[in-house]
Tab-separated table of C-alpha atoms in Angstrom:
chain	number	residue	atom	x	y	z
A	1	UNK	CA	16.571	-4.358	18.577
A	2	UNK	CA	15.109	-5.065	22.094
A	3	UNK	CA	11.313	-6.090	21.816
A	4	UNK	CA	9.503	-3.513	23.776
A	5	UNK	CA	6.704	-5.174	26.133
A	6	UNK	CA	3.205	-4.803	24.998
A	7	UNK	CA	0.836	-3.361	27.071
A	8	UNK	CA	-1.365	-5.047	29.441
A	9	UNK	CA	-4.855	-6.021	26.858
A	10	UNK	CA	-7.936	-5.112	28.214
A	11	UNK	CA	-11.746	-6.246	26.741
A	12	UNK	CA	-11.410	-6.669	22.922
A	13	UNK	CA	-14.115	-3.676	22.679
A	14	UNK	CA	-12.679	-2.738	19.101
A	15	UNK	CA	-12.054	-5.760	17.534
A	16	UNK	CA	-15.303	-5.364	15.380
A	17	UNK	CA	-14.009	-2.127	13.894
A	18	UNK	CA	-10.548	-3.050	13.799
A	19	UNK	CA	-11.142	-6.398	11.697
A	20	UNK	CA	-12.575	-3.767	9.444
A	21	UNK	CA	-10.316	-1.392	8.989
A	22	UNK	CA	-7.550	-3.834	8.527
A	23	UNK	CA	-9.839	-5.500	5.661
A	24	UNK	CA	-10.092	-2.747	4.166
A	25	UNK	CA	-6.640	-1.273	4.684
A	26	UNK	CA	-5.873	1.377	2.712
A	27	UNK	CA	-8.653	2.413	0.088
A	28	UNK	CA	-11.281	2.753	3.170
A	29	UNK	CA	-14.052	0.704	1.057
A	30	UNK	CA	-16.153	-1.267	2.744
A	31	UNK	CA	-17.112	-4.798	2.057
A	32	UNK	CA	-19.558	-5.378	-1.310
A	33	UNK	CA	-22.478	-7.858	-1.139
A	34	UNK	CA	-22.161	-10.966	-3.153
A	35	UNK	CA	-24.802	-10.671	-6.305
A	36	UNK	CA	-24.972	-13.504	-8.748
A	37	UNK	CA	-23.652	-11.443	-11.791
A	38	UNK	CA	-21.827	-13.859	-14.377
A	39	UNK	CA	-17.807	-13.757	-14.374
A	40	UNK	CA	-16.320	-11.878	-17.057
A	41	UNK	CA	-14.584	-13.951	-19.703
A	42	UNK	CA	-10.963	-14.282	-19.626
A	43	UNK	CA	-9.201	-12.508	-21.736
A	44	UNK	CA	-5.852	-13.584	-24.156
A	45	UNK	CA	-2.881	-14.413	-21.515
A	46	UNK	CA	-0.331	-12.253	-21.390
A	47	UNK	CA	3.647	-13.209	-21.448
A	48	UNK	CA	2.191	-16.831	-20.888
A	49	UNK	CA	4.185	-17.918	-23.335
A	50	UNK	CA	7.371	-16.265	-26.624
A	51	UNK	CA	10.087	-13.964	-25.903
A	52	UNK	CA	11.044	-13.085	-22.790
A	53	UNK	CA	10.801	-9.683	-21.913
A	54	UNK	CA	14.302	-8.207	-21.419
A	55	UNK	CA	14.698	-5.157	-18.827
A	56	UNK	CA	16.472	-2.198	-20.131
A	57	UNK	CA	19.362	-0.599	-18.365
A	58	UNK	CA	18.421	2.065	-16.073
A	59	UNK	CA	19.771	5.297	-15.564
A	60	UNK	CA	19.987	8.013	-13.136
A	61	UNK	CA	16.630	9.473	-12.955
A	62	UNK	CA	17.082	12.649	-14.418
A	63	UNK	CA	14.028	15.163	-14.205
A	64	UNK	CA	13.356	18.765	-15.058
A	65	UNK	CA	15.428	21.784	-14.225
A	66	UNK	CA	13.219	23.313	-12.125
A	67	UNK	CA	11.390	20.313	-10.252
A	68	UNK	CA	13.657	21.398	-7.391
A	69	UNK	CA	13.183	24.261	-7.235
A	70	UNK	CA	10.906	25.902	-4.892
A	71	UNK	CA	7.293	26.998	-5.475
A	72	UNK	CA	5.748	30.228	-6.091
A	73	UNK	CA	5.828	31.847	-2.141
A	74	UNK	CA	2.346	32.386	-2.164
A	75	UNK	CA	1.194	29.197	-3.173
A	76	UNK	CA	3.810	27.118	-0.770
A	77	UNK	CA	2.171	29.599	2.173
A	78	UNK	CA	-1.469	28.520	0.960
A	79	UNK	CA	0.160	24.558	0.992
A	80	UNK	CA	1.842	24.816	4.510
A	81	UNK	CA	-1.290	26.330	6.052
A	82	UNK	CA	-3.592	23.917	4.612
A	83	UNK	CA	-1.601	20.760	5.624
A	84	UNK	CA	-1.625	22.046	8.918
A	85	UNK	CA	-4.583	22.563	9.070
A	86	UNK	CA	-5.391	19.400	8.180
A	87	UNK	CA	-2.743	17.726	10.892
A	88	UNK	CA	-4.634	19.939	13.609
A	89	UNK	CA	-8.153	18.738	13.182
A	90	UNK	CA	-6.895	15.028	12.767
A	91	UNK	CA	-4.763	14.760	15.606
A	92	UNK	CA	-1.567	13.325	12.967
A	93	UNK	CA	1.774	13.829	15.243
A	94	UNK	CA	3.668	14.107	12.166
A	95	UNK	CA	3.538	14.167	8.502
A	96	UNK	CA	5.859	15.168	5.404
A	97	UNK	CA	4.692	16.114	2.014
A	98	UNK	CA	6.673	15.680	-1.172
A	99	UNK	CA	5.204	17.284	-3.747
A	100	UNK	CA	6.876	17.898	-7.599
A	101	UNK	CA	5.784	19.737	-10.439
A	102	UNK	CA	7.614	19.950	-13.565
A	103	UNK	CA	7.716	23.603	-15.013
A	104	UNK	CA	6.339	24.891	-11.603
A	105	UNK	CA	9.337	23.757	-8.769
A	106	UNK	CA	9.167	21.343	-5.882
A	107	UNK	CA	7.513	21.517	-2.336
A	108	UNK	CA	8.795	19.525	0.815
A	109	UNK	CA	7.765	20.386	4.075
A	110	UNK	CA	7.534	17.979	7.589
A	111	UNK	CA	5.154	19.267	10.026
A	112	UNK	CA	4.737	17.680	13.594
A	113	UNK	CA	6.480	15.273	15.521
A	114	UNK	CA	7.952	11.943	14.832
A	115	UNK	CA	8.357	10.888	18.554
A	116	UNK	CA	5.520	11.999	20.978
A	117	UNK	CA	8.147	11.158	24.316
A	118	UNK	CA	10.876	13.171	23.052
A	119	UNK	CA	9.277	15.823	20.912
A	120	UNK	CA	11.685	14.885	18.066
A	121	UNK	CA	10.936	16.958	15.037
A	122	UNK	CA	9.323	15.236	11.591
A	123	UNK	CA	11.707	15.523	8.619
A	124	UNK	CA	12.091	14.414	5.437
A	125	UNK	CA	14.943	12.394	5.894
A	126	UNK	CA	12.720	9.408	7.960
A	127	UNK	CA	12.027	5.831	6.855
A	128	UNK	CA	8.201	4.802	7.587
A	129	UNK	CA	5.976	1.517	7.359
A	130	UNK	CA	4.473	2.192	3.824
A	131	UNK	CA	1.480	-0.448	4.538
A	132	UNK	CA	-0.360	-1.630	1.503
A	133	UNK	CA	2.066	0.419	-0.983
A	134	UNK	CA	3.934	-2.753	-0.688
A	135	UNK	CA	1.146	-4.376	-3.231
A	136	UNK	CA	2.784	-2.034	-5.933
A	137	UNK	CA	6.145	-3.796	-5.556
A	138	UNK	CA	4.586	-7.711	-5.475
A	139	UNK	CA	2.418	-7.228	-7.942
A	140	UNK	CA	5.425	-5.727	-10.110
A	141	UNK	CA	7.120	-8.698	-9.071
A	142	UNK	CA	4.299	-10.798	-10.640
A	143	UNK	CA	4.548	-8.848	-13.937
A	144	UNK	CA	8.195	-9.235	-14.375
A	145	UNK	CA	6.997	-13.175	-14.188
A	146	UNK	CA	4.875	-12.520	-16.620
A	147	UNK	CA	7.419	-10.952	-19.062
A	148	UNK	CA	9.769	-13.622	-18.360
A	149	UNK	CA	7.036	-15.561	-19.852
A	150	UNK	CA	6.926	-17.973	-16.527
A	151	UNK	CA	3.315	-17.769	-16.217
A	152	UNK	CA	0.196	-15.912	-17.521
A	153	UNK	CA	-2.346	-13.465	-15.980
A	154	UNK	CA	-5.524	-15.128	-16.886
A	155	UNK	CA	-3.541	-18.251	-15.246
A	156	UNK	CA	-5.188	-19.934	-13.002
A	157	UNK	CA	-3.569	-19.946	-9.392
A	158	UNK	CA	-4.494	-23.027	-8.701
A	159	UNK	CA	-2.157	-24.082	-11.735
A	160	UNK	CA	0.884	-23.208	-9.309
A	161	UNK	CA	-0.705	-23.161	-5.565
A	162	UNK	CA	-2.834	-26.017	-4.024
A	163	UNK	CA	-5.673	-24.955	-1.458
A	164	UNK	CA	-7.121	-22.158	-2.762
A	165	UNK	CA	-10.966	-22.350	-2.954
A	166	UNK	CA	-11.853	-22.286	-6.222
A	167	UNK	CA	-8.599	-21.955	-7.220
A	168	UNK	CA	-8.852	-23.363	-10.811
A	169	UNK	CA	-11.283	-20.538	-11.444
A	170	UNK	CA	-9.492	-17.638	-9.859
A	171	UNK	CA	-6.793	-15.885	-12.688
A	172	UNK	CA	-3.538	-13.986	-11.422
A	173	UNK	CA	-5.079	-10.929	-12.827
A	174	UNK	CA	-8.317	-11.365	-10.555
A	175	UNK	CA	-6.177	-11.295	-7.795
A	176	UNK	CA	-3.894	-8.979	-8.332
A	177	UNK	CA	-7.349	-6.271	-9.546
A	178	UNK	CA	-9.155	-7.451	-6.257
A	179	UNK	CA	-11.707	-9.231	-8.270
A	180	UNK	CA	-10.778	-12.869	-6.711
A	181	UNK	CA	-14.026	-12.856	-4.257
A	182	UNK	CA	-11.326	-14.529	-1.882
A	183	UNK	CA	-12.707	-13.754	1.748
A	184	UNK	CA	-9.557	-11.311	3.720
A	185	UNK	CA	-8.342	-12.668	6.486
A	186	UNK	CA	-7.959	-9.512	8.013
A	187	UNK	CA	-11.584	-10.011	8.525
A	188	UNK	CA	-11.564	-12.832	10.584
A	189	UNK	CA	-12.013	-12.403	14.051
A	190	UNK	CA	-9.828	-14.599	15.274
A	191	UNK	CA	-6.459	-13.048	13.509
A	192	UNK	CA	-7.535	-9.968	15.118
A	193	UNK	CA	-7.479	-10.871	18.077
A	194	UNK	CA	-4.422	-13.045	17.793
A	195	UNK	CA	-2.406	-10.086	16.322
A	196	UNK	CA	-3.989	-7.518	18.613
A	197	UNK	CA	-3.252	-9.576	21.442
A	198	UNK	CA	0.497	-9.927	20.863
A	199	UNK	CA	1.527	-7.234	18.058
A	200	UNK	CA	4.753	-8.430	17.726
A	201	UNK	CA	4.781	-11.772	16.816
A	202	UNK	CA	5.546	-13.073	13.938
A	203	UNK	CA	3.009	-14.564	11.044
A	204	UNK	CA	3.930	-17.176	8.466
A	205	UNK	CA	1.785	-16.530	5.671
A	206	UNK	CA	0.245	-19.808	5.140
A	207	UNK	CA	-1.116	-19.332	8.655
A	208	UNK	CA	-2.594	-16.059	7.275
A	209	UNK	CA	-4.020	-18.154	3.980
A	210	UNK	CA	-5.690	-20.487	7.346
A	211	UNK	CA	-7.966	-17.736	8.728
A	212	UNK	CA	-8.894	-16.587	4.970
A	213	UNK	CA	-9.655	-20.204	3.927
A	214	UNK	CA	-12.281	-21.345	6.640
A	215	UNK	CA	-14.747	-18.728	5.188
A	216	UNK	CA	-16.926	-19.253	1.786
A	217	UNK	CA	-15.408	-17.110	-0.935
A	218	UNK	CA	-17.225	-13.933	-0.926
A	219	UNK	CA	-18.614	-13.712	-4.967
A	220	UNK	CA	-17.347	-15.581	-7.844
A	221	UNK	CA	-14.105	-14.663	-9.209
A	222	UNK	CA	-14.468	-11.266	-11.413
A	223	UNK	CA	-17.914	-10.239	-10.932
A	224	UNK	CA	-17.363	-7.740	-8.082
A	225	UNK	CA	-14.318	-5.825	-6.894
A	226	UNK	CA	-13.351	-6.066	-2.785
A	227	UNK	CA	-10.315	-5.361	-1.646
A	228	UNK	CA	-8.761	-8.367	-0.159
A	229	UNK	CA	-5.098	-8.753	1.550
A	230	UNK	CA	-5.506	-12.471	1.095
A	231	UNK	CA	-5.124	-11.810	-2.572
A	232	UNK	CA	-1.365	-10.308	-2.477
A	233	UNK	CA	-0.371	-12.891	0.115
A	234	UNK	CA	-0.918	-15.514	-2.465
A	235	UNK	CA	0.363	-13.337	-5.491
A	236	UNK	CA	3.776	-13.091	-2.819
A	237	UNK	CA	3.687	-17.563	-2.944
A	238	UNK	CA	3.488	-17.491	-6.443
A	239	UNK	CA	6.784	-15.278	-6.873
A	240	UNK	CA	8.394	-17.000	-4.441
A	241	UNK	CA	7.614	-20.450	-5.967
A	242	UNK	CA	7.855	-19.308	-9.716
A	243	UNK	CA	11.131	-16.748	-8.701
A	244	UNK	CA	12.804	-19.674	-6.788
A	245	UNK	CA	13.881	-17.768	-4.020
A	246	UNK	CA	12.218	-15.908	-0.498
A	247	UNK	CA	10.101	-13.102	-1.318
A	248	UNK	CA	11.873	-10.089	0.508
A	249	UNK	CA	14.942	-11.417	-1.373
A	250	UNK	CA	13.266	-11.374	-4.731
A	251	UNK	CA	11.442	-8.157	-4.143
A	252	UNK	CA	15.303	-6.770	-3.379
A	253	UNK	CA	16.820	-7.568	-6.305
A	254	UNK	CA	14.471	-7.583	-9.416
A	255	UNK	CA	12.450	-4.649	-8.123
A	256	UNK	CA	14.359	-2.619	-5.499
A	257	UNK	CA	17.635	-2.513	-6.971
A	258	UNK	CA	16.769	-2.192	-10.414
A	259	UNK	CA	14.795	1.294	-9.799
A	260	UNK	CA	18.011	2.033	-7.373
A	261	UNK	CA	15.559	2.388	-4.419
A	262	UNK	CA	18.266	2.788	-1.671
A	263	UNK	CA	15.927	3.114	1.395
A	264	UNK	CA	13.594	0.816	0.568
A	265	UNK	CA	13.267	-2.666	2.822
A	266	UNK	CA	11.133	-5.630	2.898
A	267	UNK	CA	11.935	-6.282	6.613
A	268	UNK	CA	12.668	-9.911	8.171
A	269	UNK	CA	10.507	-8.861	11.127
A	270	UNK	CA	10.043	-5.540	12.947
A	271	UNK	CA	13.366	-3.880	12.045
A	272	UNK	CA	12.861	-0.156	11.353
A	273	UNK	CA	16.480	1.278	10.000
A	274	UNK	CA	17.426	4.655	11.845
A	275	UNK	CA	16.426	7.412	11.564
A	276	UNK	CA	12.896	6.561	11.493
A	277	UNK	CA	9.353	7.759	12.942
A	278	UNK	CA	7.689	6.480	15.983
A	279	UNK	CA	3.936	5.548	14.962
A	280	UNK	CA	0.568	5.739	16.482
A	281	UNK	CA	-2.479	3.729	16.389
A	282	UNK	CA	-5.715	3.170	18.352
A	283	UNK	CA	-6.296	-0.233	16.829
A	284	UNK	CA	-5.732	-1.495	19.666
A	285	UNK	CA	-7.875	-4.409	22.284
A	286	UNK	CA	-8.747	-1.255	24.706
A	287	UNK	CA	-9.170	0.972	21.801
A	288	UNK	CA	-6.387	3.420	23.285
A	289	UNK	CA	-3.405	5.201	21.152
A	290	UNK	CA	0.017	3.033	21.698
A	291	UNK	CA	3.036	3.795	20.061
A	292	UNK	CA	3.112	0.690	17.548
A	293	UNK	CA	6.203	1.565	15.892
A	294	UNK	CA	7.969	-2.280	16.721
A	295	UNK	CA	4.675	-4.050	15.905
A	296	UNK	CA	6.097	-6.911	13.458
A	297	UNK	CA	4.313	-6.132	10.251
A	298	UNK	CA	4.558	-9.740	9.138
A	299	UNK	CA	0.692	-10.131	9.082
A	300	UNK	CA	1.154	-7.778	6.295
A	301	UNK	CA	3.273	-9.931	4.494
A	302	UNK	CA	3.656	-9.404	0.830
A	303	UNK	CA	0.161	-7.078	1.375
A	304	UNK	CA	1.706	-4.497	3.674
A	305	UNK	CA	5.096	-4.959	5.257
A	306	UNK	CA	7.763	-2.490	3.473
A	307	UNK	CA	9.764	0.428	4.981
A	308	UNK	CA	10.616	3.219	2.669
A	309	UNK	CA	11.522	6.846	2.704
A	310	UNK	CA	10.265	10.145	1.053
A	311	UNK	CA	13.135	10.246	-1.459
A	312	UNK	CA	12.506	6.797	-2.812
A	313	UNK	CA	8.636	6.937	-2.866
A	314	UNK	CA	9.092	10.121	-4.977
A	315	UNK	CA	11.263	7.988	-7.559
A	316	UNK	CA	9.008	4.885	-7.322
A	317	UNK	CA	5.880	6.933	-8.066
A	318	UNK	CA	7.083	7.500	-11.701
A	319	UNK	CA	8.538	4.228	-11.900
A	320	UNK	CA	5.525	2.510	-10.879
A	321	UNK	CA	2.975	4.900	-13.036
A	322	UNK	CA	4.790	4.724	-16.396
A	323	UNK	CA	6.393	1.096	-15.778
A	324	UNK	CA	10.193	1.297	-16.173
A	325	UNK	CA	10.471	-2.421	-15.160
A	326	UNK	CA	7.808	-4.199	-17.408
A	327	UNK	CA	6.934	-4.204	-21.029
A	328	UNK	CA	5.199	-1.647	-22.385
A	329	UNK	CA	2.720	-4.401	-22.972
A	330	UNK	CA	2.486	-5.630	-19.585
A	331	UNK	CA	2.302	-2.016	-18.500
A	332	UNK	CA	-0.849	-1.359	-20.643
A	333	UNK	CA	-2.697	-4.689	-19.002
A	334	UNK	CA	-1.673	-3.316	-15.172
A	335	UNK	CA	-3.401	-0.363	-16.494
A	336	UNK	CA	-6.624	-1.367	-17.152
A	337	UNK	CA	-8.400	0.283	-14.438
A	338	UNK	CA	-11.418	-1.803	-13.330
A	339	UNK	CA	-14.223	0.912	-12.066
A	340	UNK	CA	-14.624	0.825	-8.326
A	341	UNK	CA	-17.837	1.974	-6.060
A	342	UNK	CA	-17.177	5.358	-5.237
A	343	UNK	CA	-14.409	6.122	-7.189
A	344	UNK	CA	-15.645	8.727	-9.020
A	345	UNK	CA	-15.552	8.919	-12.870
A	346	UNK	CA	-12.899	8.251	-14.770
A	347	UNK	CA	-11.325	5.956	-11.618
A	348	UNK	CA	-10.728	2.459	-10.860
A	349	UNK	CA	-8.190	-0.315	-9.696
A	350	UNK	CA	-5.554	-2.041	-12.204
A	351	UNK	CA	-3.211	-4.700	-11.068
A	352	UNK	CA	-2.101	-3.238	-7.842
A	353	UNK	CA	-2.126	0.065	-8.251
A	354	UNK	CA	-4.984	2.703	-8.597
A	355	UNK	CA	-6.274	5.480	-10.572
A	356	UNK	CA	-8.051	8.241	-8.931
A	357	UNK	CA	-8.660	12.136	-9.965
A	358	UNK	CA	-5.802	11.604	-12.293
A	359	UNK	CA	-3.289	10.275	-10.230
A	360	UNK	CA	-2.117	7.283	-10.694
A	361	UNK	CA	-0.506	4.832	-7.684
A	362	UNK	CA	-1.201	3.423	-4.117
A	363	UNK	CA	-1.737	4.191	-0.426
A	364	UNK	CA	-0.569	2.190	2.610
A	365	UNK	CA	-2.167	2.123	5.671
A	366	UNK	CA	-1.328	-0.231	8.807
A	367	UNK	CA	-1.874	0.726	12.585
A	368	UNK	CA	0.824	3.696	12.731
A	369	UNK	CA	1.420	4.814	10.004
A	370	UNK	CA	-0.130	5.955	6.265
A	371	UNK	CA	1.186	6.656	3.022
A	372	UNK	CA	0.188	8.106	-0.202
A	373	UNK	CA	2.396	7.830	-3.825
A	374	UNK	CA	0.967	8.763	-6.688
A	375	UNK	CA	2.118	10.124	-10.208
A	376	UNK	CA	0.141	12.524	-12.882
A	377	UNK	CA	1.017	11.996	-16.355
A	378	UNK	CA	-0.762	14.724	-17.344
A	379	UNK	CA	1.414	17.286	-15.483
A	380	UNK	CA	4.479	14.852	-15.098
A	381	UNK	CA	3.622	15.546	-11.084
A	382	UNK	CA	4.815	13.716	-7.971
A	383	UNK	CA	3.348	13.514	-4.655
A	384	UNK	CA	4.223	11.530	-1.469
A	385	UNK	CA	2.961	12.115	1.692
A	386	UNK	CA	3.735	9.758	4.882
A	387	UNK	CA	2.252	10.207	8.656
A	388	UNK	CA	2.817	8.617	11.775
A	389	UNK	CA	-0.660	7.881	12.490
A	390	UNK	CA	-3.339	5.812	11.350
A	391	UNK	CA	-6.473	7.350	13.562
A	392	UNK	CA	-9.727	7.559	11.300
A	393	UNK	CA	-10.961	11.333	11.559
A	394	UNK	CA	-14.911	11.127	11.014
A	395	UNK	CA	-14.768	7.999	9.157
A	396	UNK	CA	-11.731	9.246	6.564
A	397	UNK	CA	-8.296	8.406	6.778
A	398	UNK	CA	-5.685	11.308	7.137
A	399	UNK	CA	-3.767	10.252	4.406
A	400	UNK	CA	-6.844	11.080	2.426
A	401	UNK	CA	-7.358	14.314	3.760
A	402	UNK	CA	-4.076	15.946	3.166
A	403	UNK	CA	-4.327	14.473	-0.319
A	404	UNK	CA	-7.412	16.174	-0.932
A	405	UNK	CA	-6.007	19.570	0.964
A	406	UNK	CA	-3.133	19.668	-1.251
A	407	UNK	CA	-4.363	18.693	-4.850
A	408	UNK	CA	-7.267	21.064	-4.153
A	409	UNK	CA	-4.796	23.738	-4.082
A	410	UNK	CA	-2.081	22.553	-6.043
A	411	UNK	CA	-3.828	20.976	-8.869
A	412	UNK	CA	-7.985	21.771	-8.527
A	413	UNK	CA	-8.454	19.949	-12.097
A	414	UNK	CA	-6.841	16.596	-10.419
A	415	UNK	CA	-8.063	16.485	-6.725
A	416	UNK	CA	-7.190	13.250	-4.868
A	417	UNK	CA	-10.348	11.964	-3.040
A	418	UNK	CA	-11.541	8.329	-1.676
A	419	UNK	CA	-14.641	7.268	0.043
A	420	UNK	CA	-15.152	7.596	3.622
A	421	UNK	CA	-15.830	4.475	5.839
A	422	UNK	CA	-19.304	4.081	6.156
């Protein structure tokens, strides 16, 4: 695929913001003052050592009857108007909404555009940069480590990776819950501008561990939570030194294949498989909207660089919620939710995924493009959405926002809300 030539850079009058938003990522929190609470003890390590956990065989997913069926007319019309809605005050070119509910039928629609210069309709059918919904697949990674009984979560890192500050303190777990106090380089002011100032070249991601490194750690290891790309950028090392092999490749076949993901890709560089949607972004040097579909997500790394599709996000959702690939034992310690500032009762983040009005999963944001998959045990429900722009609309992402829209309607007991940048 032919590079396309960035545009000329002008001041860096939104590096500020951008360093940010790229901190922060997906879950739009902003960054929490050190205090000098006392760490929480460790607790018993878990697959650290006994049996190996052995993976069952997988089947076709098979799910209700009716989940394709389509909803009740009037509430579909009460969906589609709200999502657009929604799409018209943000600005989003495009967006597609999966949404599944056992015992009450199925609702896709696409809405928008997926190329601005040729008008091309959004569709279901289109593979999109999922962002930081990549954590949920290396941090599953990790967790298949653990039930392989290759390493422990209240492990130190520093037992398997040299150079992390206060590395013999910081456990798997704390990293993978965002408790690590490890400082994100996507704060740094330098990487911004580096990556802003050529989008498409590649990062290794011990140069991304650099610009995280030079700064103090931000609060001792599991006193606070802050959400912190650095962490999953190590947690991606430690699979690929403890899995013996690259981390895309490892990703492909322990996680991928075995939930029969077949549009799913942990990309070399900025490949985007056809057919796929453009995406938009004003994180940008100038601070104006380009078209940042062939940025190379590498900076992203094991944090935010994966390519999926509606189909397979609506099968991963389940997969990820109820934990098809791991233990039920390892499942139970990925799902103890650590509260979060502004979560909202009842809320918090586990190891790499999150729980919020119910729903259980991830987002993914990264300049062009946002993502939401989550699952509700309580109605069996899916929902995926995925947009072509990242664009903050008063201080919320849009991912957020058609969440909220839909679960309002669809589900008023479970509504899907997160904090808006402050």
């Amino acid at each position: 695929m032919t590079r396309p030539r960035p545009r000329t850079v002008r001041r860096p009058r939104t590096v500020r913001r951008t360093a940010r938003r790229l901190a922060v990522a997906l879950l739009a929190l902003g960054t929490l003052a050190p205090t000098t609470a006392v760490a929480a003890p460790l607790g018993v390590p878990v697959g650290g050592s006994g049996t190996p956990f052995t993976r069952p065989i997988l089947r076709p997913a098979h799910h209700a009857p009716d989940e394709d069926c389509p909803l009740d007319p009037a509430l579909a019309a009460r969906l589609d108007a709200a999502i657009e809605q929604v799409r018209q005050e943000t600005g989003t070119p495009g967006v597609t909404v999966g949404l599944w509910l056992p015992g009450r039928g199925s609702y896709v629609r696409s809405t928008g555009v997926a190329d601005r210069a040729t008008g091309r309709p959004m569709t279901p059918d289109l593979n999109l940069r999922i962002g930081s919904e990549t954590k949920t697949f290396t941090v599953t990674a990790v967790l298949e480590l653990v039930d392989q009984g290759l390493l422990g979560l209240d492990d130190p890192i520093g037992t398997y990776l040299d150079g992390v500050p206060d590395g013999e303190h910081i456990t798997i777990r704390q990293l993978a819950e965002m408790r690590s106090g490890l400082y994100s380089y996507t704060f740094d002011q330098d990487f911004v501008h580096a990556l802003l100032s050529d989008p498409y070249r590649p990062f290794a991601p011990q140069e991304l561990l650099g610009y995280a490194f030079k700064h103090d750690n931000v609060f001792p290891p599991g006193t606070q939570f802050q959400y912190s790309n650095t962490n999953t950028v190590l947690l991606g090392l430690l699979v690929e030194k403890l899995g013996r092999m690259p981390l895309r490749d490892f990703v492909q076949e322990r996680v991928v294949a075995p939930a029969r993901l077949g549009h799913t890709l942990f990309p070399a560089g900025n490949e985007l498989p056809e057919p796929y949607a453009h995406g938009y972004s004003n994180q940008t040097l100038s601070g104006d909207v380009e078209d940042t579909t062939y940025w190379n997500p590498s900076w992203g790394w094991a944090a935010g660089a994966m390519i999926s599709d509606l189909h397979d996000l609506h099968h991963w959702a389940k997969t990820l919620a109820t934990g098809t690939l791991l233990s039920p034992a390892t499942q139970a310690e990925r799902e103890k939710f650590v509260p979060v500032p502004g979560f909202g009762d009842g809320a918090g983040y586990g190891l790499g995924l999150f729980r919020v009005g119910g729903w259980t999963g991830h987002n993914g944001s990264l300049p062009g493009y946002e993502s939401v998959t989550v699952y509700l045990p309580e109605q069996d429900a899916t929902l995926v959405i995925l947009l072509n722009t990242d664009i903050v609309h008063d201080g919320n992402e849009p991912s957020t926002l058609f969440a909220k829209a839909v679960t309002e309607i669809a589900t008023p007991g479970h509504v899907y809300e997160l904090p808006a940048e402050k």
